[in-house]
Amino acid sequence: MLLTFAIVAGLAIASPAMVRIPAGSYRPLYSAAGEPKVRVAAFALDRDVVTRGEFLRFVTRQPAWRRGAVRAVFADASYLRDWPGALEAGPREALAQPVRNVSWFAAKAYCSAQGKRLPTADEWEYAASASATRRDASRDAGFRAHLLALYASRHAAAPLPRRAETNAYGVRGLHDLGWEWTLDFNSVVVPDDSRAAGSGADARDRHLYCASAAIGASDPTDYPAFMRYAVRAGLTARTTLDGLGFRCAATQVT
Amino acid sequence: MTTSSATLSRRPSLRAALPVLLSIGALLASATLSGCAGNADAAAVRRAELALRTPPETVEGQEVAVLTDAPNVPPAITRSHPTKVIVNLEVIEKSMRLADSVQYTMWTFGGSVPGKFIRVREGDLVELHLKNAANSTMPHNIDLHAVTGPGGGAKTSLTLPGGESVFTFTALNPGLFIYHCATSPVPMHMANGMYGMILVEPKEGLAKVDKEFYVMQSEFYTKGKFGDHGLQTLDMDKGIDERPTYVVFNGSVGAITGDKALQAKTGDRIRIFVGDAGPNLTSSFHVIGEVFDNVYAEGGTVASQHNVATTLIPAGGAAVVEFAAENAGDLILVDHSIFRAFNKGALGMLHVTGTPNAKIFAATKGLGISAE
């Protein structure tokens, strides 16, 4: 594994494989009327999702994260279940595919090993609100319809697109390759019964109490966002899913 | 009429026949079953006669529910006691036929749209196992309108791909209910096919009929126009505007027409469990060429009306209709909001075989009638 970035006191300088995302603000799905947008500091985000090949190199060096060796508290039983073996990630062409069936713990450990971290949900959503041409496409009905179609066609059995979509920041495949882990995936959750006023089993912060799926949503027509939030709401840190991968982020020092 | 005595519930249903106007005060004053007889202040405080339903003291035995795909209905319950019923439902997301040459990625309860029909008995303890197939893209849950409990079960049944949730409930109220997924965004999960029905038979059971059918109306909102070929996806704007591309019975255009028509013979007493999943539209349900002898409006347990041609079914609701097949021929099921039937797919067929009875109907002159 090549380390393509310098590690300085735990902060990584963006490598060429990372994209610098400038500071800005965005409106999360759940925010009260009149509440200011959420500020997002500048950060760097992996241009691409982590691949099987990259994850194979990681587990090669860190046996504790191999399938069959990982502790049960850190990953459920389907961890890396699509791999033929603990150190076999599939045929050559599979190595370039996004790694799936990794738990939050494993994703976090991977990023940490690269001197990076997982993006926060705010960072991820902020970067992911860019269309191919506009950095803030959050109010772009066409972009939203496009995402909905992407998600709808994203059946787990469906082949991945030949080329991932690149957004206005230069980040690739945020929406078309699968769901992605975020550092704080369960800090803002949709209640399990998404119509009830905020009493989700994982209620942990103030957002929950205005988090009825529609009431309290800044934009009840943002179905793609509802879908992402609903997926996150169901996750635990040891969950692994066929359709869930990740990429890493870094807090820039330059 | 051969079915004039057939009623859904053989019990003179006191509690179900009490559509009471409830004032808040009446509610507060009536936490018990007792009526207001002997109450000196009866005129001032009229107690609502509402049964406080309690689960049975004991349930005997255990069984696994027989689940069926539309238009089939599980067999009638012959038990005369409550039992524990295990219901196994698996959510499966898959591309399915919406119309000829039109596919849609349906989200299903049990692999078909509408979802599996569940049949239990009033007082049964239902243990519902909701699985979500490992290759699903979304988490899902279930809200059964028959459930007295948080979210109809939805609150505790969010299930990830590859996961399983289990909850139990006592079927307190008899009736015909729909169930559906309530995961955010709810309209999308319902627009993609996540609904079905659960029948809670009253303790006394249902009157015997010769044929029972399961028919559920629903809408699909597609990017393409009606009939546009290929894999279609949800058009959210059409959904919000309540402009469906398709209105269908049993999940697709032609699901119960032609070779797949419902089948009966003359003399059959017929009961149809009709649901309306919406997600938006109410149904003006009608069977062309027939009159309903009994209608149990809104899925309730009392025949609310007799001799009805068209009955209104709310979105998220149901109705039970009963009639006898007096004559041979094809009966046509429609939503009588008739553009839906003609242009959007809301058509079904019940083929009745037998000898035509000219006393009931005879054409004597007109186009297509050959002179003897």
PDB file of N, CA and C in Angstrom, chain A residues 81-139:
ATOM      1  N   ARG A  81     -18.831 -11.170   3.207  1.00  0.00           N
ATOM      2  CA  ARG A  81     -19.365 -12.475   2.810  1.00  0.00           C
ATOM      3  C   ARG A  81     -19.272 -12.716   1.318  1.00  0.00           C
ATOM      4  N   ASP A  82     -19.063 -11.652   0.537  1.00  0.00           N
ATOM      5  CA  ASP A  82     -18.941 -11.838  -0.904  1.00  0.00           C
ATOM      6  C   ASP A  82     -17.501 -12.147  -1.333  1.00  0.00           C
ATOM      7  N   TRP A  83     -16.611 -12.312  -0.358  1.00  0.00           N
ATOM      8  CA  TRP A  83     -15.228 -12.684  -0.693  1.00  0.00           C
ATOM      9  C   TRP A  83     -15.100 -14.203  -0.663  1.00  0.00           C
ATOM     10  N   PRO A  84     -14.312 -14.760  -1.604  1.00  0.00           N
ATOM     11  CA  PRO A  84     -14.119 -16.215  -1.579  1.00  0.00           C
ATOM     12  C   PRO A  84     -13.334 -16.685  -0.355  1.00  0.00           C
ATOM     13  N   GLY A  85     -12.451 -15.864   0.160  1.00  0.00           N
ATOM     14  CA  GLY A  85     -11.656 -16.289   1.315  1.00  0.00           C
ATOM     15  C   GLY A  85     -11.163 -15.095   2.097  1.00  0.00           C
ATOM     16  N   ALA A  86     -10.542 -15.384   3.219  1.00  0.00           N
ATOM     17  CA  ALA A  86     -10.098 -14.309   4.103  1.00  0.00           C
ATOM     18  C   ALA A  86      -9.115 -13.374   3.406  1.00  0.00           C
ATOM     19  N   LEU A  87      -8.306 -13.939   2.509  1.00  0.00           N
ATOM     20  CA  LEU A  87      -7.345 -13.114   1.774  1.00  0.00           C
ATOM     21  C   LEU A  87      -7.571 -13.222   0.270  1.00  0.00           C
ATOM     22  N   GLU A  88      -8.797 -13.509  -0.081  1.00  0.00           N
ATOM     23  CA  GLU A  88      -9.171 -13.553  -1.501  1.00  0.00           C
ATOM     24  C   GLU A  88     -10.390 -12.656  -1.683  1.00  0.00           C
ATOM     25  N   ALA A  89     -10.203 -11.640  -2.485  1.00  0.00           N
ATOM     26  CA  ALA A  89     -11.299 -10.686  -2.675  1.00  0.00           C
ATOM     27  C   ALA A  89     -12.037 -10.923  -3.987  1.00  0.00           C
ATOM     28  N   GLY A  90     -11.765 -12.053  -4.616  1.00  0.00           N
ATOM     29  CA  GLY A  90     -12.462 -12.348  -5.861  1.00  0.00           C
ATOM     30  C   GLY A  90     -11.535 -12.223  -7.055  1.00  0.00           C
ATOM     31  N   PRO A  91     -12.066 -12.438  -8.237  1.00  0.00           N
ATOM     32  CA  PRO A  91     -11.248 -12.362  -9.451  1.00  0.00           C
ATOM     33  C   PRO A  91     -10.701 -10.950  -9.670  1.00  0.00           C
ATOM     34  N   ARG A  92      -9.736 -10.884 -10.539  1.00  0.00           N
ATOM     35  CA  ARG A  92      -9.030  -9.620 -10.764  1.00  0.00           C
ATOM     36  C   ARG A  92      -9.976  -8.453 -11.006  1.00  0.00           C
ATOM     37  N   GLU A  93     -10.985  -8.683 -11.829  1.00  0.00           N
ATOM     38  CA  GLU A  93     -11.874  -7.559 -12.157  1.00  0.00           C
ATOM     39  C   GLU A  93     -12.687  -7.110 -10.943  1.00  0.00           C
ATOM     40  N   ALA A  94     -12.841  -8.016  -9.965  1.00  0.00           N
ATOM     41  CA  ALA A  94     -13.607  -7.648  -8.772  1.00  0.00           C
ATOM     42  C   ALA A  94     -12.814  -6.703  -7.872  1.00  0.00           C
ATOM     43  N   LEU A  95     -11.483  -6.709  -8.042  1.00  0.00           N
ATOM     44  CA  LEU A  95     -10.657  -5.897  -7.145  1.00  0.00           C
ATOM     45  C   LEU A  95     -10.905  -4.404  -7.315  1.00  0.00           C
ATOM     46  N   ALA A  96     -11.387  -4.024  -8.477  1.00  0.00           N
ATOM     47  CA  ALA A  96     -11.660  -2.603  -8.716  1.00  0.00           C
ATOM     48  C   ALA A  96     -13.080  -2.216  -8.296  1.00  0.00           C
ATOM     49  N   GLN A  97     -13.844  -3.207  -7.838  1.00  0.00           N
ATOM     50  CA  GLN A  97     -15.216  -2.924  -7.413  1.00  0.00           C
ATOM     51  C   GLN A  97     -15.216  -2.372  -5.988  1.00  0.00           C
ATOM     52  N   PRO A  98     -16.252  -1.623  -5.664  1.00  0.00           N
ATOM     53  CA  PRO A  98     -16.335  -1.107  -4.290  1.00  0.00           C
ATOM     54  C   PRO A  98     -16.392  -2.259  -3.288  1.00  0.00           C
ATOM     55  N   VAL A  99     -15.713  -2.105  -2.176  1.00  0.00           N
ATOM     56  CA  VAL A  99     -15.822  -3.120  -1.128  1.00  0.00           C
ATOM     57  C   VAL A  99     -17.180  -2.942  -0.456  1.00  0.00           C
ATOM     58  N   ARG A 100     -17.804  -4.083  -0.152  1.00  0.00           N
ATOM     59  CA  ARG A 100     -19.125  -4.078   0.484  1.00  0.00           C
ATOM     60  C   ARG A 100     -19.054  -4.969   1.711  1.00  0.00           C
ATOM     61  N   ASN A 101     -20.166  -5.010   2.416  1.00  0.00           N
ATOM     62  CA  ASN A 101     -20.226  -5.894   3.584  1.00  0.00           C
ATOM     63  C   ASN A 101     -19.114  -5.609   4.589  1.00  0.00           C
ATOM     64  N   VAL A 102     -18.861  -4.335   4.799  1.00  0.00           N
ATOM     65  CA  VAL A 102     -17.907  -3.939   5.838  1.00  0.00           C
ATOM     66  C   VAL A 102     -18.660  -3.171   6.920  1.00  0.00           C
ATOM     67  N   SER A 103     -18.310  -3.416   8.151  1.00  0.00           N
ATOM     68  CA  SER A 103     -18.968  -2.740   9.261  1.00  0.00           C
ATOM     69  C   SER A 103     -18.399  -1.334   9.434  1.00  0.00           C
ATOM     70  N   TRP A 104     -19.072  -0.566  10.239  1.00  0.00           N
ATOM     71  CA  TRP A 104     -18.579   0.784  10.561  1.00  0.00           C
ATOM     72  C   TRP A 104     -17.223   0.693  11.257  1.00  0.00           C
ATOM     73  N   PHE A 105     -17.098  -0.263  12.155  1.00  0.00           N
ATOM     74  CA  PHE A 105     -15.820  -0.422  12.853  1.00  0.00           C
ATOM     75  C   PHE A 105     -14.687  -0.684  11.859  1.00  0.00           C
ATOM     76  N   ALA A 106     -14.964  -1.552  10.894  1.00  0.00           N
ATOM     77  CA  ALA A 106     -13.925  -1.906   9.917  1.00  0.00           C
ATOM     78  C   ALA A 106     -13.600  -0.724   9.011  1.00  0.00           C
ATOM     79  N   ALA A 107     -14.643  -0.020   8.602  1.00  0.00           N
ATOM     80  CA  ALA A 107     -14.423   1.137   7.729  1.00  0.00           C
ATOM     81  C   ALA A 107     -13.617   2.205   8.458  1.00  0.00           C
ATOM     82  N   LYS A 108     -13.959   2.385   9.714  1.00  0.00           N
ATOM     83  CA  LYS A 108     -13.260   3.377  10.532  1.00  0.00           C
ATOM     84  C   LYS A 108     -11.792   2.975  10.706  1.00  0.00           C
ATOM     85  N   ALA A 109     -11.568   1.689  10.949  1.00  0.00           N
ATOM     86  CA  ALA A 109     -10.192   1.209  11.120  1.00  0.00           C
ATOM     87  C   ALA A 109      -9.386   1.361   9.836  1.00  0.00           C
ATOM     88  N   TYR A 110     -10.056   1.100   8.715  1.00  0.00           N
ATOM     89  CA  TYR A 110      -9.372   1.245   7.427  1.00  0.00           C
ATOM     90  C   TYR A 110      -8.916   2.691   7.224  1.00  0.00           C
ATOM     91  N   CYS A 111      -9.859   3.608   7.427  1.00  0.00           N
ATOM     92  CA  CYS A 111      -9.522   5.017   7.210  1.00  0.00           C
ATOM     93  C   CYS A 111      -8.419   5.454   8.167  1.00  0.00           C
ATOM     94  N   SER A 112      -8.546   4.980   9.396  1.00  0.00           N
ATOM     95  CA  SER A 112      -7.544   5.331  10.393  1.00  0.00           C
ATOM     96  C   SER A 112      -6.157   4.855   9.961  1.00  0.00           C
ATOM     97  N   ALA A 113      -6.099   3.673   9.378  1.00  0.00           N
ATOM     98  CA  ALA A 113      -4.821   3.132   8.916  1.00  0.00           C
ATOM     99  C   ALA A 113      -4.225   3.967   7.793  1.00  0.00           C
ATOM    100  N   GLN A 114      -5.061   4.707   7.094  1.00  0.00           N
ATOM    101  CA  GLN A 114      -4.563   5.598   6.042  1.00  0.00           C
ATOM    102  C   GLN A 114      -4.313   7.009   6.585  1.00  0.00           C
ATOM    103  N   GLY A 115      -4.456   7.182   7.871  1.00  0.00           N
ATOM    104  CA  GLY A 115      -4.322   8.518   8.428  1.00  0.00           C
ATOM    105  C   GLY A 115      -5.525   9.393   8.114  1.00  0.00           C
ATOM    106  N   LYS A 116      -6.631   8.749   7.814  1.00  0.00           N
ATOM    107  CA  LYS A 116      -7.842   9.492   7.481  1.00  0.00           C
ATOM    108  C   LYS A 116      -8.950   9.125   8.467  1.00  0.00           C
ATOM    109  N   ARG A 117     -10.121   9.511   8.158  1.00  0.00           N
ATOM    110  CA  ARG A 117     -11.284   9.186   8.982  1.00  0.00           C
ATOM    111  C   ARG A 117     -12.489   9.064   8.055  1.00  0.00           C
ATOM    112  N   LEU A 118     -13.591   8.606   8.617  1.00  0.00           N
ATOM    113  CA  LEU A 118     -14.824   8.603   7.838  1.00  0.00           C
ATOM    114  C   LEU A 118     -15.367  10.031   7.763  1.00  0.00           C
ATOM    115  N   PRO A 119     -16.033  10.365   6.669  1.00  0.00           N
ATOM    116  CA  PRO A 119     -16.675  11.688   6.622  1.00  0.00           C
ATOM    117  C   PRO A 119     -17.858  11.733   7.577  1.00  0.00           C
ATOM    118  N   THR A 120     -18.105  12.897   8.128  1.00  0.00           N
ATOM    119  CA  THR A 120     -19.323  13.043   8.926  1.00  0.00           C
ATOM    120  C   THR A 120     -20.514  13.055   7.980  1.00  0.00           C
ATOM    121  N   ALA A 121     -21.684  12.813   8.551  1.00  0.00           N
ATOM    122  CA  ALA A 121     -22.896  12.834   7.712  1.00  0.00           C
ATOM    123  C   ALA A 121     -23.074  14.209   7.081  1.00  0.00           C
ATOM    124  N   ASP A 122     -22.739  15.255   7.838  1.00  0.00           N
ATOM    125  CA  ASP A 122     -22.841  16.601   7.273  1.00  0.00           C
ATOM    126  C   ASP A 122     -21.903  16.770   6.084  1.00  0.00           C
ATOM    127  N   GLU A 123     -20.658  16.317   6.251  1.00  0.00           N
ATOM    128  CA  GLU A 123     -19.706  16.433   5.144  1.00  0.00           C
ATOM    129  C   GLU A 123     -20.174  15.641   3.928  1.00  0.00           C
ATOM    130  N   TRP A 124     -20.630  14.420   4.227  1.00  0.00           N
ATOM    131  CA  TRP A 124     -21.050  13.569   3.102  1.00  0.00           C
ATOM    132  C   TRP A 124     -22.228  14.189   2.368  1.00  0.00           C
ATOM    133  N   GLU A 125     -23.225  14.618   3.120  1.00  0.00           N
ATOM    134  CA  GLU A 125     -24.423  15.188   2.497  1.00  0.00           C
ATOM    135  C   GLU A 125     -24.094  16.482   1.742  1.00  0.00           C
ATOM    136  N   TYR A 126     -23.197  17.246   2.320  1.00  0.00           N
ATOM    137  CA  TYR A 126     -22.783  18.509   1.697  1.00  0.00           C
ATOM    138  C   TYR A 126     -22.108  18.233   0.354  1.00  0.00           C
ATOM    139  N   ALA A 127     -21.164  17.294   0.354  1.00  0.00           N
ATOM    140  CA  ALA A 127     -20.475  16.972  -0.899  1.00  0.00           C
ATOM    141  C   ALA A 127     -21.419  16.314  -1.894  1.00  0.00           C
ATOM    142  N   ALA A 128     -22.382  15.574  -1.359  1.00  0.00           N
ATOM    143  CA  ALA A 128     -23.270  14.805  -2.225  1.00  0.00           C
ATOM    144  C   ALA A 128     -24.430  15.633  -2.755  1.00  0.00           C
ATOM    145  N   SER A 129     -24.526  16.875  -2.322  1.00  0.00           N
ATOM    146  CA  SER A 129     -25.591  17.717  -2.875  1.00  0.00           C
ATOM    147  C   SER A 129     -25.139  18.411  -4.162  1.00  0.00           C
ATOM    148  N   ALA A 130     -23.963  18.025  -4.632  1.00  0.00           N
ATOM    149  CA  ALA A 130     -23.486  18.579  -5.906  1.00  0.00           C
ATOM    150  C   ALA A 130     -23.906  17.675  -7.056  1.00  0.00           C
ATOM    151  N   SER A 131     -24.439  18.289  -8.077  1.00  0.00           N
ATOM    152  CA  SER A 131     -24.741  17.544  -9.302  1.00  0.00           C
ATOM    153  C   SER A 131     -23.482  17.530 -10.168  1.00  0.00           C
ATOM    154  N   ALA A 132     -23.593  17.076 -11.370  1.00  0.00           N
ATOM    155  CA  ALA A 132     -22.437  17.047 -12.261  1.00  0.00           C
ATOM    156  C   ALA A 132     -21.960  18.460 -12.588  1.00  0.00           C
ATOM    157  N   THR A 133     -22.853  19.412 -12.497  1.00  0.00           N
ATOM    158  CA  THR A 133     -22.494  20.763 -12.938  1.00  0.00           C
ATOM    159  C   THR A 133     -22.570  21.832 -11.845  1.00  0.00           C
ATOM    160  N   ARG A 134     -23.324  21.559 -10.790  1.00  0.00           N
ATOM    161  CA  ARG A 134     -23.507  22.581  -9.756  1.00  0.00           C
ATOM    162  C   ARG A 134     -23.125  22.037  -8.396  1.00  0.00           C
ATOM    163  N   ARG A 135     -22.403  22.870  -7.636  1.00  0.00           N
ATOM    164  CA  ARG A 135     -22.001  22.417  -6.304  1.00  0.00           C
ATOM    165  C   ARG A 135     -23.192  22.318  -5.369  1.00  0.00           C
ATOM    166  N   ASP A 136     -24.125  23.238  -5.496  1.00  0.00           N
ATOM    167  CA  ASP A 136     -25.326  23.135  -4.678  1.00  0.00           C
ATOM    168  C   ASP A 136     -26.516  22.877  -5.588  1.00  0.00           C
ATOM    169  N   ALA A 137     -26.825  21.614  -5.725  1.00  0.00           N
ATOM    170  CA  ALA A 137     -27.972  21.245  -6.569  1.00  0.00           C
ATOM    171  C   ALA A 137     -29.133  20.778  -5.703  1.00  0.00           C
ATOM    172  N   SER A 138     -29.108  21.211  -4.439  1.00  0.00           N
ATOM    173  CA  SER A 138     -30.106  20.682  -3.497  1.00  0.00           C
ATOM    174  C   SER A 138     -31.523  21.089  -3.867  1.00  0.00           C
ATOM    175  N   ARG A 139     -31.653  22.159  -4.620  1.00  0.00           N
ATOM    176  CA  ARG A 139     -33.003  22.580  -5.017  1.00  0.00           C
ATOM    177  C   ARG A 139     -33.269  22.284  -6.488  1.00  0.00           C
TER     178      ARG A 139
END
